[in-house]
Every structure is written in structure tokens, then in C-alpha cells.
PDB file of C-alpha atoms in Angstrom:
ATOM      1  CA  UNK A   1     104.537 119.064 134.117  1.00 46.00           C
ATOM      2  CA  UNK A   2     104.837 121.085 131.248  1.00 45.00           C
ATOM      3  CA  UNK A   3     105.728 118.562 128.920  1.00 46.00           C
ATOM      4  CA  UNK A   4     102.770 116.281 130.629  1.00 49.00           C
ATOM      5  CA  UNK A   5     100.330 119.305 129.962  1.00 46.00           C
ATOM      6  CA  UNK A   6     101.815 119.996 126.355  1.00 43.00           C
ATOM      7  CA  UNK A   7     100.795 116.330 125.687  1.00 49.00           C
ATOM      8  CA  UNK A   8      97.632 116.552 126.588  1.00 46.00           C
ATOM      9  CA  UNK A   9      96.959 119.860 124.477  1.00 42.00           C
ATOM     10  CA  UNK A  10      98.172 117.964 121.861  1.00 46.00           C
ATOM     11  CA  UNK A  11      95.864 114.863 122.400  1.00 44.00           C
ATOM     12  CA  UNK A  12      92.859 117.373 122.618  1.00 44.00           C
ATOM     13  CA  UNK A  13      94.153 119.203 119.602  1.00 47.00           C
ATOM     14  CA  UNK A  14      93.922 115.911 117.412  1.00 49.00           C
ATOM     15  CA  UNK A  15      90.520 115.022 118.916  1.00 47.00           C
ATOM     16  CA  UNK A  16      88.737 118.267 117.876  1.00 41.00           C
ATOM     17  CA  UNK A  17      90.460 118.027 114.236  1.00 45.00           C
ATOM     18  CA  UNK A  18      88.912 114.756 113.756  1.00 45.00           C
ATOM     19  CA  UNK A  19      85.305 115.691 114.960  1.00 41.00           C
ATOM     20  CA  UNK A  20      84.326 117.636 111.964  1.00 40.00           C
ATOM     21  CA  UNK A  21      85.212 114.683 109.704  1.00 36.00           C
ATOM     22  CA  UNK A  22      83.173 112.228 111.845  1.00 34.00           C
ATOM     23  CA  UNK A  23      80.173 114.669 111.489  1.00 37.00           C
ATOM     24  CA  UNK A  24      80.609 114.925 107.867  1.00 37.00           C
ATOM     25  CA  UNK A  25      80.763 111.283 107.110  1.00 52.00           C
ATOM     26  CA  UNK A  26      77.800 110.871 108.968  1.00 60.00           C
ATOM     27  CA  UNK A  27      75.966 113.194 106.478  1.00 87.00           C
ATOM     28  CA  UNK A  28      76.920 111.047 103.195  1.00 95.00           C
ATOM     29  CA  UNK A  29      74.161 109.314 101.337  1.00 97.00           C
ATOM     30  CA  UNK A  30      76.459 106.823  99.262  1.00 97.00           C
ATOM     31  CA  UNK A  31      80.009 105.969  98.518  1.00 97.00           C
ATOM     32  CA  UNK A  32      81.486 105.076  95.096  1.00 97.00           C
ATOM     33  CA  UNK A  33      84.429 102.668  94.899  1.00 97.00           C
ATOM     34  CA  UNK A  34      86.281 102.027  91.606  1.00 96.00           C
ATOM     35  CA  UNK A  35      89.331  99.877  92.040  1.00 94.00           C
ATOM     36  CA  UNK A  36      90.707 100.335  95.502  1.00 94.00           C
ATOM     37  CA  UNK A  37      89.593 103.571  95.846  1.00 95.00           C
ATOM     38  CA  UNK A  38      86.438 104.704  97.371  1.00 97.00           C
ATOM     39  CA  UNK A  39      85.031 108.347  97.588  1.00 97.00           C
ATOM     40  CA  UNK A  40      81.806 109.249  99.785  1.00 97.00           C
ATOM     41  CA  UNK A  41      79.192 111.992  98.553  1.00 97.00           C
ATOM     42  CA  UNK A  42      76.578 113.574 100.134  1.00 96.00           C
ATOM     43  CA  UNK A  43      73.697 113.015  97.975  1.00 96.00           C
ATOM     44  CA  UNK A  44      73.309 109.506  95.598  1.00 96.00           C
ATOM     45  CA  UNK A  45      72.685 111.986  92.657  1.00 94.00           C
ATOM     46  CA  UNK A  46      76.452 113.364  93.213  1.00 95.00           C
ATOM     47  CA  UNK A  47      77.776 109.860  93.227  1.00 96.00           C
ATOM     48  CA  UNK A  48      76.255 108.869  90.545  1.00 95.00           C
ATOM     49  CA  UNK A  49      77.020 111.860  88.033  1.00 94.00           C
ATOM     50  CA  UNK A  50      80.313 111.244  88.685  1.00 92.00           C
ATOM     51  CA  UNK A  51      80.146 107.507  87.493  1.00 94.00           C
ATOM     52  CA  UNK A  52      77.375 107.091  85.284  1.00 92.00           C
ATOM     53  CA  UNK A  53      79.333 107.640  81.923  1.00 91.00           C
ATOM     54  CA  UNK A  54      82.299 105.523  82.820  1.00 90.00           C
ATOM     55  CA  UNK A  55      82.935 102.987  80.619  1.00 88.00           C
ATOM     56  CA  UNK A  56      86.246 101.830  81.498  1.00 91.00           C
ATOM     57  CA  UNK A  57      86.061 100.841  85.240  1.00 94.00           C
ATOM     58  CA  UNK A  58      83.625  98.538  86.886  1.00 96.00           C
ATOM     59  CA  UNK A  59      82.351 100.371  89.605  1.00 97.00           C
ATOM     60  CA  UNK A  60      80.152 100.081  93.013  1.00 98.00           C
ATOM     61  CA  UNK A  61      78.130 102.851  94.429  1.00 97.00           C
ATOM     62  CA  UNK A  62      76.994 101.728  97.887  1.00 98.00           C
ATOM     63  CA  UNK A  63      74.123 103.097  99.849  1.00 98.00           C
ATOM     64  CA  UNK A  64      75.218 104.754 103.369  1.00 98.00           C
ATOM     65  CA  UNK A  65      71.317 106.060 103.622  1.00 97.00           C
ATOM     66  CA  UNK A  66      67.957 105.832 102.396  1.00 98.00           C
ATOM     67  CA  UNK A  67      67.608 107.358  99.188  1.00 97.00           C
ATOM     68  CA  UNK A  68      64.858 108.912  97.360  1.00 96.00           C
ATOM     69  CA  UNK A  69      65.268 109.381  93.527  1.00 94.00           C
ATOM     70  CA  UNK A  70      63.024 111.280  90.866  1.00 92.00           C
ATOM     71  CA  UNK A  71      64.840 110.973  87.770  1.00 91.00           C
ATOM     72  CA  UNK A  72      65.654 107.564  85.879  1.00 92.00           C
ATOM     73  CA  UNK A  73      68.954 105.809  86.572  1.00 94.00           C
ATOM     74  CA  UNK A  74      70.292 104.675  83.149  1.00 95.00           C
ATOM     75  CA  UNK A  75      72.795 102.148  83.060  1.00 95.00           C
ATOM     76  CA  UNK A  76      74.546 103.034  79.592  1.00 94.00           C
ATOM     77  CA  UNK A  77      76.190 100.653  77.418  1.00 93.00           C
ATOM     78  CA  UNK A  78      79.621  99.086  78.199  1.00 94.00           C
ATOM     79  CA  UNK A  79      79.147 100.447  81.796  1.00 95.00           C
ATOM     80  CA  UNK A  80      79.547  97.951  84.903  1.00 97.00           C
ATOM     81  CA  UNK A  81      77.660  99.299  87.873  1.00 97.00           C
ATOM     82  CA  UNK A  82      76.812  97.485  91.143  1.00 98.00           C
ATOM     83  CA  UNK A  83      74.559  98.848  93.387  1.00 98.00           C
ATOM     84  CA  UNK A  84      74.953  97.774  96.952  1.00 98.00           C
ATOM     85  CA  UNK A  85      71.809  98.230  99.280  1.00 98.00           C
ATOM     86  CA  UNK A  86      73.958  98.083 102.337  1.00 98.00           C
ATOM     87  CA  UNK A  87      70.782  97.436 104.465  1.00 98.00           C
ATOM     88  CA  UNK A  88      69.083 100.729 103.515  1.00 98.00           C
ATOM     89  CA  UNK A  89      65.945 101.493 101.264  1.00 98.00           C
ATOM     90  CA  UNK A  90      66.172 103.197  97.633  1.00 97.00           C
ATOM     91  CA  UNK A  91      62.868 104.807  96.614  1.00 97.00           C
ATOM     92  CA  UNK A  92      62.901 105.428  92.825  1.00 95.00           C
ATOM     93  CA  UNK A  93      60.145 107.593  92.224  1.00 94.00           C
ATOM     94  CA  UNK A  94      60.897 108.433  88.655  1.00 92.00           C
ATOM     95  CA  UNK A  95      57.632 107.649  86.673  1.00 87.00           C
ATOM     96  CA  UNK A  96      59.511 106.881  83.233  1.00 84.00           C
ATOM     97  CA  UNK A  97      61.891 104.061  83.155  1.00 82.00           C
ATOM     98  CA  UNK A  98      63.332 104.013  86.535  1.00 93.00           C
ATOM     99  CA  UNK A  99      66.053 101.941  85.909  1.00 95.00           C
ATOM    100  CA  UNK A 100      66.819 101.808  82.004  1.00 94.00           C
ATOM    101  CA  UNK A 101      69.723  99.295  81.471  1.00 95.00           C
ATOM    102  CA  UNK A 102      71.695  98.899  78.203  1.00 94.00           C
ATOM    103  CA  UNK A 103      74.821  97.915  80.242  1.00 95.00           C
ATOM    104  CA  UNK A 104      75.253  95.751  83.203  1.00 97.00           C
ATOM    105  CA  UNK A 105      73.517  96.311  86.754  1.00 97.00           C
ATOM    106  CA  UNK A 106      73.718  94.234  89.724  1.00 98.00           C
ATOM    107  CA  UNK A 107      71.712  94.724  92.751  1.00 98.00           C
ATOM    108  CA  UNK A 108      72.888  93.314  96.137  1.00 98.00           C
ATOM    109  CA  UNK A 109      73.008  93.953  99.593  1.00 98.00           C
ATOM    110  CA  UNK A 110      75.740  93.263 101.548  1.00 98.00           C
ATOM    111  CA  UNK A 111      74.692  94.260 104.607  1.00 97.00           C
ATOM    112  CA  UNK A 112      74.347  91.374 108.127  1.00 95.00           C
ATOM    113  CA  UNK A 113      70.897  92.596 108.484  1.00 95.00           C
ATOM    114  CA  UNK A 114      70.219  91.888 104.305  1.00 94.00           C
ATOM    115  CA  UNK A 115      67.435  94.632 104.828  1.00 97.00           C
ATOM    116  CA  UNK A 116      68.127  96.352 101.572  1.00 98.00           C
ATOM    117  CA  UNK A 117      65.042  97.206  99.587  1.00 98.00           C
ATOM    118  CA  UNK A 118      64.184  98.867  96.538  1.00 98.00           C
ATOM    119  CA  UNK A 119      60.793 100.209  96.005  1.00 97.00           C
ATOM    120  CA  UNK A 120      58.550 103.199  94.662  1.00 95.00           C
ATOM    121  CA  UNK A 121      55.786 105.319  95.591  1.00 95.00           C
ATOM    122  CA  UNK A 122      54.803 106.452  92.540  1.00 92.00           C
ATOM    123  CA  UNK A 123      51.940 104.522  90.470  1.00 91.00           C
ATOM    124  CA  UNK A 124      52.653 103.362  87.087  1.00 86.00           C
ATOM    125  CA  UNK A 125      50.635 103.627  83.986  1.00 77.00           C
ATOM    126  CA  UNK A 126      51.290 100.450  82.450  1.00 68.00           C
ATOM    127  CA  UNK A 127      49.383  98.993  79.321  1.00 61.00           C
ATOM    128  CA  UNK A 128      45.969  97.809  78.728  1.00 63.00           C
ATOM    129  CA  UNK A 129      45.913  94.228  79.846  1.00 59.00           C
ATOM    130  CA  UNK A 130      46.203  91.262  76.811  1.00 58.00           C
ATOM    131  CA  UNK A 131      47.316  87.987  76.544  1.00 50.00           C
ATOM    132  CA  UNK A 132      50.780  89.482  75.629  1.00 57.00           C
ATOM    133  CA  UNK A 133      53.430  90.444  77.708  1.00 53.00           C
ATOM    134  CA  UNK A 134      53.453  93.944  79.324  1.00 55.00           C
ATOM    135  CA  UNK A 135      55.258  96.217  77.017  1.00 63.00           C
ATOM    136  CA  UNK A 136      56.915  98.591  80.450  1.00 74.00           C
ATOM    137  CA  UNK A 137      58.793  97.488  83.525  1.00 88.00           C
ATOM    138  CA  UNK A 138      59.982  99.298  86.440  1.00 93.00           C
ATOM    139  CA  UNK A 139      63.545  97.495  85.698  1.00 95.00           C
ATOM    140  CA  UNK A 140      63.779  97.764  81.822  1.00 93.00           C
ATOM    141  CA  UNK A 141      66.954  95.826  80.227  1.00 95.00           C
ATOM    142  CA  UNK A 142      67.112  96.511  76.965  1.00 90.00           C
ATOM    143  CA  UNK A 143      70.204  94.586  76.068  1.00 85.00           C
ATOM    144  CA  UNK A 144      72.644  94.665  78.669  1.00 91.00           C
ATOM    145  CA  UNK A 145      72.322  92.589  81.601  1.00 96.00           C
ATOM    146  CA  UNK A 146      70.640  92.801  85.357  1.00 97.00           C
ATOM    147  CA  UNK A 147      71.776  90.428  88.340  1.00 98.00           C
ATOM    148  CA  UNK A 148      69.915  90.112  91.370  1.00 98.00           C
ATOM    149  CA  UNK A 149      71.994  88.956  94.235  1.00 98.00           C
ATOM    150  CA  UNK A 150      70.453  90.322  97.489  1.00 98.00           C
ATOM    151  CA  UNK A 151      67.672  93.035  98.689  1.00 98.00           C
ATOM    152  CA  UNK A 152      63.663  92.814  98.163  1.00 98.00           C
ATOM    153  CA  UNK A 153      62.316  94.447  95.415  1.00 98.00           C
ATOM    154  CA  UNK A 154      58.899  95.519  96.588  1.00 98.00           C
ATOM    155  CA  UNK A 155      55.661  98.017  96.487  1.00 96.00           C
ATOM    156  CA  UNK A 156      56.004  98.488  92.524  1.00 95.00           C
ATOM    157  CA  UNK A 157      52.322  99.547  91.884  1.00 92.00           C
ATOM    158  CA  UNK A 158      50.387 100.170  88.438  1.00 88.00           C
ATOM    159  CA  UNK A 159      46.959 102.190  87.770  1.00 85.00           C
ATOM    160  CA  UNK A 160      43.877  99.934  88.274  1.00 82.00           C
ATOM    161  CA  UNK A 161      42.987  97.807  85.572  1.00 72.00           C
ATOM    162  CA  UNK A 162      46.679  98.040  84.021  1.00 80.00           C
ATOM    163  CA  UNK A 163      49.474  95.727  83.137  1.00 76.00           C
ATOM    164  CA  UNK A 164      53.044  96.427  84.264  1.00 86.00           C
ATOM    165  CA  UNK A 165      56.028  94.114  85.396  1.00 90.00           C
ATOM    166  CA  UNK A 166      58.650  94.858  87.850  1.00 95.00           C
ATOM    167  CA  UNK A 167      61.549  93.649  85.450  1.00 96.00           C
ATOM    168  CA  UNK A 168      60.851  93.265  81.789  1.00 94.00           C
ATOM    169  CA  UNK A 169      63.439  92.015  79.220  1.00 93.00           C
ATOM    170  CA  UNK A 170      63.064  93.857  76.036  1.00 84.00           C
ATOM    171  CA  UNK A 171      65.041  93.433  72.458  1.00 75.00           C
ATOM    172  CA  UNK A 172      64.079  92.966  69.184  1.00 67.00           C
ATOM    173  CA  UNK A 173      67.538  92.335  68.061  1.00 72.00           C
ATOM    174  CA  UNK A 174      70.816  90.812  69.723  1.00 75.00           C
ATOM    175  CA  UNK A 175      72.309  91.266  72.263  1.00 80.00           C
ATOM    176  CA  UNK A 176      69.128  90.357  73.691  1.00 88.00           C
ATOM    177  CA  UNK A 177      68.894  91.042  77.585  1.00 94.00           C
ATOM    178  CA  UNK A 178      69.574  88.676  80.560  1.00 96.00           C
ATOM    179  CA  UNK A 179      68.281  88.695  83.832  1.00 97.00           C
ATOM    180  CA  UNK A 180      70.085  86.456  86.258  1.00 98.00           C
ATOM    181  CA  UNK A 181      68.673  85.702  89.716  1.00 98.00           C
ATOM    182  CA  UNK A 182      71.220  85.000  92.392  1.00 98.00           C
ATOM    183  CA  UNK A 183      69.340  85.922  95.501  1.00 98.00           C
ATOM    184  CA  UNK A 184      67.008  88.389  96.543  1.00 98.00           C
ATOM    185  CA  UNK A 185      63.134  88.591  96.568  1.00 98.00           C
ATOM    186  CA  UNK A 186      60.675  90.099  94.566  1.00 98.00           C
ATOM    187  CA  UNK A 187      57.628  90.317  96.583  1.00 98.00           C
ATOM    188  CA  UNK A 188      54.174  92.251  97.245  1.00 97.00           C
ATOM    189  CA  UNK A 189      54.244  94.089  94.008  1.00 96.00           C
ATOM    190  CA  UNK A 190      50.769  94.696  92.145  1.00 92.00           C
ATOM    191  CA  UNK A 191      52.049  93.619  88.871  1.00 91.00           C
ATOM    192  CA  UNK A 192      54.004  90.759  86.820  1.00 92.00           C
ATOM    193  CA  UNK A 193      57.434  90.073  88.477  1.00 95.00           C
ATOM    194  CA  UNK A 194      59.209  89.324  85.208  1.00 95.00           C
ATOM    195  CA  UNK A 195      58.255  89.557  81.569  1.00 92.00           C
ATOM    196  CA  UNK A 196      60.525  87.726  79.234  1.00 92.00           C
ATOM    197  CA  UNK A 197      60.390  88.303  75.504  1.00 88.00           C
ATOM    198  CA  UNK A 198      61.625  88.435  72.034  1.00 83.00           C
ATOM    199  CA  UNK A 199      64.828  85.962  72.509  1.00 87.00           C
ATOM    200  CA  UNK A 200      65.894  87.268  76.141  1.00 92.00           C
ATOM    201  CA  UNK A 201      66.500  85.032  78.899  1.00 95.00           C
ATOM    202  CA  UNK A 202      65.721  84.693  82.379  1.00 97.00           C
ATOM    203  CA  UNK A 203      67.884  82.246  84.736  1.00 98.00           C
ATOM    204  CA  UNK A 204      66.759  81.893  88.120  1.00 98.00           C
ATOM    205  CA  UNK A 205      69.552  80.185  90.513  1.00 98.00           C
ATOM    206  CA  UNK A 206      68.011  81.513  93.823  1.00 98.00           C
ATOM    207  CA  UNK A 207      65.981  83.660  95.678  1.00 98.00           C
ATOM    208  CA  UNK A 208      62.030  84.069  95.909  1.00 98.00           C
ATOM    209  CA  UNK A 209      59.430  85.298  93.444  1.00 97.00           C
ATOM    210  CA  UNK A 210      56.193  85.937  95.333  1.00 97.00           C
ATOM    211  CA  UNK A 211      53.140  87.782  96.447  1.00 96.00           C
ATOM    212  CA  UNK A 212      53.152  89.511  93.307  1.00 95.00           C
ATOM    213  CA  UNK A 213      49.373  90.502  91.785  1.00 91.00           C
ATOM    214  CA  UNK A 214      48.839  91.350  88.150  1.00 85.00           C
ATOM    215  CA  UNK A 215      45.883  92.210  85.885  1.00 76.00           C
ATOM    216  CA  UNK A 216      47.468  90.001  83.293  1.00 69.00           C
ATOM    217  CA  UNK A 217      49.019  87.803  82.622  1.00 73.00           C
ATOM    218  CA  UNK A 218      49.689  86.462  86.155  1.00 77.00           C
ATOM    219  CA  UNK A 219      52.066  87.537  88.962  1.00 85.00           C
ATOM    220  CA  UNK A 220      55.081  85.246  88.642  1.00 90.00           C
ATOM    221  CA  UNK A 221      57.314  84.957  85.478  1.00 92.00           C
ATOM    222  CA  UNK A 222      55.837  84.996  81.662  1.00 89.00           C
ATOM    223  CA  UNK A 223      57.853  84.357  78.854  1.00 87.00           C
ATOM    224  CA  UNK A 224      57.025  85.180  75.294  1.00 83.00           C
ATOM    225  CA  UNK A 225      59.267  84.079  72.741  1.00 85.00           C
ATOM    226  CA  UNK A 226      61.862  84.211  75.562  1.00 89.00           C
ATOM    227  CA  UNK A 227      63.981  81.499  77.581  1.00 92.00           C
ATOM    228  CA  UNK A 228      63.294  80.806  81.299  1.00 95.00           C
ATOM    229  CA  UNK A 229      65.968  78.542  82.844  1.00 96.00           C
ATOM    230  CA  UNK A 230      64.605  77.662  86.819  1.00 95.00           C
ATOM    231  CA  UNK A 231      67.850  75.936  88.773  1.00 97.00           C
ATOM    232  CA  UNK A 232      66.910  76.809  92.388  1.00 94.00           C
ATOM    233  CA  UNK A 233      65.102  79.615  94.340  1.00 88.00           C
TER     234      UNK A 233
END
């Protein structure tokens, strides 16, 4: 009888030991994977501060909850980052260079629901409309590469009468930026979806660009001295 009671108490002690860990894990906002090592963080910013200067190892930062940011997410040169929305929403409310890419960024959504969203509650100033491309973008690729594999980029707003873009490929010298669309959606934005400028390149293999409305030069894909390759989607 005594042995049985001791066994029951031991099991209960183990359960009580595990309870705080489970509660703590439920409060996490993001996890970072580098190689085979995965670490969870209470806030997205905590996770990002750890890896943002990692130029030696590709890493994945995965959302574990909806996240709101107020500062620019800068992908530095030689940094290779995968942002996994995991079915959650990332609200990037920074008003200056929300996504500033010099290295390599991939946005994907590995959730079964495929409900991951990138959006913003900010209204961007943009520029006065002209026959040229918008010289600003929610995601600005300045020399590295951006790949969209999954998730929906939507709800990007621009000030009334002004010109802006969701993805802007900007460079005046090599290496020129590259945007590859392998999936996902760019839809429901109040600006041009993709602006391809000055030797940069956009390759669309899959995905959807739809229902974007722009003051100028249209809501789809605009190229000025850039290359556009449409293979699917």
C-alpha cells in the first residue's frame, strides 16, 4: 500500500512540475530555429534581437501568436531569414521602411490552414503620382532577394492621391534585387503590387496578385528598366 501511495505521489509531482512549463510555452510569441536548435521567446522583438545580426547561419523565425511591430524589420546583407507566419497575423505598423531587405528574406506559411497574413494599420505617405514607378514600398528589396512562398500580404494603405507599392525592387547597381513568387497572395492593397526598377527582376512561378488599386501606375506589376518573368500563378 505504501509503495502504491508513493507511486501516485511521484506521478502527481511530475504533473505539477510540467504545468508551469506548459503555461509558459503558451505565452510565447515566436520561436527561432538555427540548424537543429529551436528556442521560444515571449515577444517577436526578443526573438528578432537575437538573430538579426546572424550572418553565418540561415535561420527561421516562426510565429506562435499574432504579432504587432512598430519598428522596421531590416534584413542585413549576408543574413538569410525565413519568416514562417504559421497561420498567424503579423501587423507591421512601422511607417518608415517596414521591411528593408539587403540580405535574403523568405515569407512562408507552414500551417495547415494557410491563414497567415502580413498587413499594416499604418497609412503610408507614398509619393506624388507620375508615369514612373513608386519610389517607396512596404517591402523594399535593395540588393538581396525576397521570396514569397505562402501567406497573404493585404491591407497596405497609402495617403489619398499618393503612389506606393507593396513590393519595391530598388537598386542602381549590382547585385540587383530579385523577387521570386512561389506562392501566397498579394491582394486587397491600396497601391501597386510590385514595382520592378533599374535592373532588378521579378519572377512569378505561382501565387496570386489580385484586387490591388493604385492611383498610379496600376495595381498589378509595373516595370521600369527591370525584368519581369511570369511562368505561372
